[in-house]
Coordinates of C-alpha atoms and ligand atoms in Angstrom, one line a residue:
M1 CA 119.0 85.0 127.6
H2 CA 117.7 83.8 124.2
A3 CA 114.1 84.6 123.7
K4 CA 111.5 82.1 122.9
L5 CA 109.4 83.3 119.9
L6 CA 105.7 83.8 120.4
D7 CA 104.2 82.3 117.2
G8 CA 101.2 84.4 116.2
K9 CA 100.8 82.4 113.0
Q10 CA 100.3 79.1 114.8
L11 CA 97.9 80.6 117.4
A12 CA 96.0 82.4 114.7
A13 CA 95.6 79.2 112.7
E14 CA 94.2 77.4 115.8
M15 CA 91.8 80.2 116.6
R16 CA 90.6 80.5 113.0
A17 CA 89.9 76.8 112.7
D18 CA 87.7 77.2 115.8
I19 CA 86.0 80.2 114.4
A20 CA 85.4 78.4 111.1
G21 CA 83.7 75.6 113.0
Q22 CA 81.4 78.2 114.8
V23 CA 80.6 79.9 111.5
A24 CA 79.5 76.5 110.0
A25 CA 77.4 75.8 113.1
L26 CA 75.7 79.3 113.0
K27 CA 74.9 78.8 109.3
K28 CA 73.4 75.4 110.0
Q29 CA 71.3 76.6 113.0
T30 CA 70.2 80.0 111.6
G31 CA 71.0 80.1 107.9
I32 CA 73.1 83.3 108.6
T33 CA 76.5 83.6 107.0
P34 CA 78.6 86.2 108.9
G35 CA 79.6 89.0 106.4
L36 CA 82.3 91.6 106.4
G37 CA 82.2 94.8 104.3
V38 CA 85.7 96.2 103.6
I39 CA 86.3 99.6 102.2
L40 CA 89.8 100.6 100.9
I41 CA 90.4 104.1 99.5
G42 CA 93.6 104.7 97.6
D43 CA 96.5 102.5 96.6
D44 CA 98.7 102.3 99.6
P45 CA 100.5 99.0 99.1
A46 CA 100.6 98.0 102.7
S47 CA 96.8 98.8 103.2
S48 CA 96.0 96.9 100.0
S49 CA 97.9 93.8 101.2
Y50 CA 96.2 93.9 104.7
V51 CA 92.8 94.1 103.0
T52 CA 93.6 91.2 100.7
A53 CA 94.7 89.2 103.7
K54 CA 91.4 90.1 105.5
E55 CA 89.3 88.9 102.6
K56 CA 91.2 85.7 102.2
A57 CA 90.8 85.0 105.9
C58 CA 87.0 85.6 105.7
A59 CA 86.7 83.1 102.8
E60 CA 88.7 80.5 104.7
A61 CA 86.5 80.9 107.7
G62 CA 83.4 80.4 105.5
M63 CA 82.3 84.1 105.8
F64 CA 80.9 86.4 103.2
S65 CA 83.0 89.5 102.3
Q66 CA 82.3 92.4 100.2
D67 CA 85.3 94.3 99.1
V68 CA 85.1 97.9 97.8
R69 CA 88.3 99.4 96.5
L70 CA 88.1 103.0 95.3
P71 CA 90.7 105.5 94.0
A72 CA 92.5 108.0 96.3
G73 CA 90.4 110.8 94.8
T74 CA 87.1 109.4 96.1
T75 CA 85.2 112.1 98.0
Q76 CA 84.2 112.0 101.7
E77 CA 80.5 112.0 100.7
E78 CA 81.1 108.9 98.5
V79 CA 82.7 107.1 101.3
L80 CA 80.0 108.1 103.8
S81 CA 77.4 106.9 101.3
L82 CA 79.1 103.5 101.0
V83 CA 79.3 103.1 104.7
R84 CA 75.6 104.0 105.0
G85 CA 74.8 101.4 102.3
M86 CA 76.7 98.7 104.3
N87 CA 74.9 99.8 107.5
G88 CA 71.6 98.9 105.8
D89 CA 72.8 95.7 104.1
P90 CA 71.6 92.6 105.9
R91 CA 74.4 90.4 104.4
I92 CA 77.0 92.6 106.1
H93 CA 77.4 92.2 109.9
G94 CA 80.7 94.0 110.2
I95 CA 82.2 97.0 108.5
L96 CA 85.9 97.8 108.1
V97 CA 87.2 101.0 106.6
Q98 CA 90.9 100.6 106.2
L99 CA 92.9 103.4 107.8
P100 CA 94.6 105.7 107.2
L101 CA 92.3 107.4 104.7
P102 CA 93.5 110.0 102.2
K103 CA 94.1 113.4 103.8
H104 CA 91.1 115.1 102.3
I105 CA 88.7 112.6 104.1
C106 CA 87.9 113.2 107.8
E107 CA 88.5 109.9 109.5
A108 CA 86.4 110.8 112.5
A109 CA 83.4 111.5 110.2
V110 CA 83.7 108.2 108.4
I111 CA 84.2 106.2 111.7
N112 CA 81.2 108.0 113.2
A113 CA 79.0 106.9 110.3
I114 CA 79.6 103.2 111.0
A115 CA 76.6 101.7 112.8
P116 CA 78.0 100.7 116.3
E117 CA 76.5 97.2 116.0
K118 CA 78.6 96.7 112.8
D119 CA 81.8 98.4 114.2
V120 CA 83.9 95.2 114.3
D121 CA 87.1 97.4 114.4
G122 CA 85.8 98.8 117.7
F123 CA 86.7 102.3 116.6
T124 CA 83.4 104.2 117.0
P125 CA 83.1 106.5 120.0
L126 CA 80.3 104.4 121.5
N127 CA 82.4 101.2 121.3
V128 CA 85.5 103.0 122.7
G129 CA 83.4 104.4 125.6
R130 CA 81.9 101.0 126.3
M131 CA 85.3 99.5 126.4
M132 CA 86.5 102.1 128.8
I133 CA 83.7 101.5 131.3
G134 CA 83.7 97.8 131.0
E135 CA 80.5 97.3 129.1
S136 CA 79.9 94.6 126.4
C137 CA 81.5 95.9 123.1
F138 CA 83.7 94.9 120.2
L139 CA 87.3 95.1 121.4
P140 CA 89.7 96.6 118.8
C141 CA 91.4 93.8 116.9
T142 CA 95.1 94.4 117.4
P143 CA 95.0 95.2 121.1
H144 CA 92.7 92.2 121.7
G145 CA 95.1 90.0 119.6
V146 CA 97.9 91.1 121.9
I147 CA 96.0 90.2 125.0
Q148 CA 95.1 86.8 123.5
M149 CA 98.7 86.1 122.7
L150 CA 99.8 86.9 126.3
L151 CA 97.0 84.7 127.7
K152 CA 97.7 81.8 125.4
A153 CA 101.4 82.0 126.2
G154 CA 100.6 81.9 130.0
V155 CA 102.1 85.3 130.6
Q156 CA 100.9 86.7 133.9
T157 CA 99.9 90.3 133.6
S158 CA 98.3 90.9 137.0
G159 CA 100.4 93.0 139.3
R160 CA 103.2 93.3 136.7
H161 CA 104.5 96.5 135.1
A162 CA 103.4 96.8 131.4
V163 CA 105.0 99.6 129.4
V164 CA 103.3 100.6 126.1
V165 CA 105.2 102.6 123.5
G166 CA 102.8 104.5 121.3
R167 CA 99.5 106.3 121.9
S168 CA 97.5 105.7 118.7
N169 CA 93.7 105.2 118.9
I170 CA 94.2 101.9 117.0
V171 CA 96.8 100.3 119.3
G172 CA 98.6 102.3 122.0
K173 CA 95.6 103.7 123.9
P174 CA 93.3 100.7 123.8
V175 CA 96.1 98.1 124.5
A176 CA 97.1 100.2 127.6
H177 CA 93.4 100.1 128.7
L178 CA 93.1 96.3 128.2
L179 CA 96.3 95.7 130.1
M180 CA 95.0 97.8 133.1
R181 CA 91.4 96.7 133.2
K182 CA 90.2 94.4 136.0
A183 CA 89.9 91.3 133.9
E184 CA 91.9 88.3 132.7
G185 CA 94.9 89.4 130.7
G186 CA 94.7 92.8 132.5
N187 CA 95.3 94.1 136.1
A188 CA 98.8 95.3 135.2
T189 CA 100.3 98.6 136.2
V190 CA 100.6 100.4 132.9
T191 CA 102.9 103.2 131.7
V192 CA 102.3 104.7 128.3
C193 CA 105.3 106.3 126.5
H194 CA 105.1 108.4 123.4
T195 CA 107.0 110.9 121.3
G196 CA 106.8 113.4 124.1
T197 CA 108.5 110.9 126.5
R198 CA 112.0 112.0 127.7
D199 CA 114.4 109.1 128.1
L200 CA 112.3 106.3 126.7
A201 CA 114.9 103.7 127.7
A202 CA 114.5 104.6 131.4
F203 CA 110.8 103.5 131.1
T204 CA 111.2 100.5 128.8
R205 CA 113.9 99.0 131.1
Q206 CA 111.3 98.9 133.9
A207 CA 108.8 96.8 131.8
D208 CA 108.0 93.2 132.7
I209 CA 105.8 93.3 129.6
L210 CA 106.8 95.7 126.8
V211 CA 104.3 96.4 124.0
V212 CA 105.8 98.5 121.2
A213 CA 103.5 100.2 118.7
A214 CA 105.4 103.3 117.7
G215 CA 105.4 102.9 113.9
H216 CA 109.2 103.2 113.5
P217 CA 111.8 100.4 113.1
G218 CA 114.5 100.3 115.8
T219 CA 112.4 102.2 118.4
V220 CA 113.4 99.6 121.0
T221 CA 116.8 97.9 121.0
G222 CA 118.0 95.1 123.2
D223 CA 119.8 97.4 125.7
M224 CA 116.4 99.1 126.4
I225 CA 114.8 95.8 127.6
K226 CA 114.9 94.4 131.1
P227 CA 116.5 90.9 131.0
G228 CA 113.7 88.3 130.8
A229 CA 110.9 90.7 129.8
V230 CA 108.1 89.7 127.5
V231 CA 108.2 91.9 124.3
I232 CA 105.3 92.3 122.0
D233 CA 106.3 94.0 118.7
V234 CA 103.2 95.5 117.0
G235 CA 105.2 97.4 114.3
V236 CA 105.0 96.5 110.7
N237 CA 107.5 98.5 108.6
R238 CA 108.6 98.0 105.0
V239 CA 112.4 98.5 104.7
P240 CA 114.1 98.4 101.3
D241 CA 115.9 95.1 100.6
S242 CA 117.3 94.5 97.1
S243 CA 117.7 90.8 97.9
K244 CA 113.9 90.4 98.0
R245 CA 111.8 89.9 94.9
N246 CA 109.4 92.7 95.9
G247 CA 112.3 95.0 96.9
F248 CA 111.4 95.2 100.6
R249 CA 111.2 93.2 103.8
L250 CA 109.0 93.6 106.8
V251 CA 110.5 94.6 110.2
G252 CA 108.9 95.5 113.5
D253 CA 109.5 98.5 115.8
V254 CA 111.9 96.4 117.9
D255 CA 115.4 95.5 116.8
F256 CA 114.9 91.8 116.6
D257 CA 118.5 90.5 116.9
S258 CA 119.4 92.5 120.0
A259 CA 116.0 92.1 121.6
K260 CA 116.1 88.3 121.4
E261 CA 119.2 88.3 123.6
A262 CA 117.4 90.2 126.3
A263 CA 113.8 89.2 126.3
S264 CA 112.4 85.8 127.5
L265 CA 109.5 85.9 125.0
L266 CA 109.4 87.9 121.8
T267 CA 106.9 88.2 118.9
P268 CA 108.5 88.0 115.4
V269 CA 107.6 90.3 112.5
P270 CA 106.1 89.0 110.3
G271 CA 104.3 86.1 112.0
G272 CA 103.6 87.7 115.4
V273 CA 100.8 90.1 116.2
G274 CA 99.7 90.6 112.5
P275 CA 97.9 87.2 112.0
M276 CA 96.2 87.7 115.4
T277 CA 94.7 91.1 114.3
I278 CA 92.9 89.4 111.4
T279 CA 91.8 86.6 113.7
M280 CA 90.2 89.0 116.1
L281 CA 88.4 90.7 113.2
L282 CA 86.9 87.3 112.3
Y283 CA 86.0 86.8 115.9
N284 CA 84.2 90.2 116.1
T285 CA 82.4 89.6 112.8
L286 CA 81.1 86.2 114.0
D287 CA 80.0 87.9 117.2
A288 CA 78.2 90.7 115.3
A289 CA 76.4 88.1 113.2
R290 CA 75.3 86.2 116.3
R291 CA 74.0 89.4 117.9
T292 CA 71.6 89.9 115.0
C293 CA 69.9 86.6 115.8
E294 CA 69.8 87.5 119.5
G295 CA 68.0 90.8 118.6
G296 CA 71.2 92.9 118.9
Ligands
LIG1 N1 95.0 100.3 109.8 C1 95.9 99.7 110.6 N2 95.4 98.8 111.4 C2 94.1 98.9 111.2 C3 92.9 98.2 111.8 O1 93.1 97.4 112.7 N3 91.7 98.5 111.2 C4 91.6 99.4 110.2 N4 90.3 99.6 109.8 N5 92.6 100.1 109.7 C5 93.8 99.8 110.2

């Protein structure tokens, strides 16, 4: 087996062009420019580069973005006050607080402060609850991007066994939910593995669709993959590489070289899920802007 690569960059470019067209039409019809408020606390280089990519994508889609970057010592109250300011700012339809936040700031308190109608990350308890019971909501961007990739690649999920490695609120839990829900791109039988799982390989080898969001390079190797499985690698890890100008390279959670010999379809890192996450953020921000003209 030699896996075909699932090109997230190409799919993201197509979807972003479509979103840009819809942004232009919304502006023309209503005068509303969809706007995203982005808050970044601290100087984590990976977070900083994600935020830069999100702002660039907004500009390319014709959206407004307001970028607030503050030092790691910023207090929780200052962050809450920023969020509240964006909640009340009519130019901003979606708010993104880049996670993780510095340790002295309570993430739950900050997420809870985001107005649910501007929660384009889909992280507030109201949004998560709505998703769980199948009500209209903002779907979290990375999990939604994963489902879009599977759909666009024509991967059948219904009736198949999907194994998710990782149980984070951002990816593992919501992607497991989307894969199991009774909807297009769902209806799979889902197993969730995590750091408490004994004999991870025994589970991953049963997967028709394997989604890996563990946050560690090499979590899954080719011998842990059922021949012909579809493998979605959500990991983005920086590993030192002196041959690179910036001193590192990006790798996923899946060992790419061995996985491509076992899988039928595999997402590369970079250029797989990453560009889709940002695309779904643009999609949600456009949706949030549209909802304001429909009266919420
Ligand atoms: N950190 C890693 N992924 C994400 C994401 O999708 N949204 C936010 N806000 N922070 C993140």
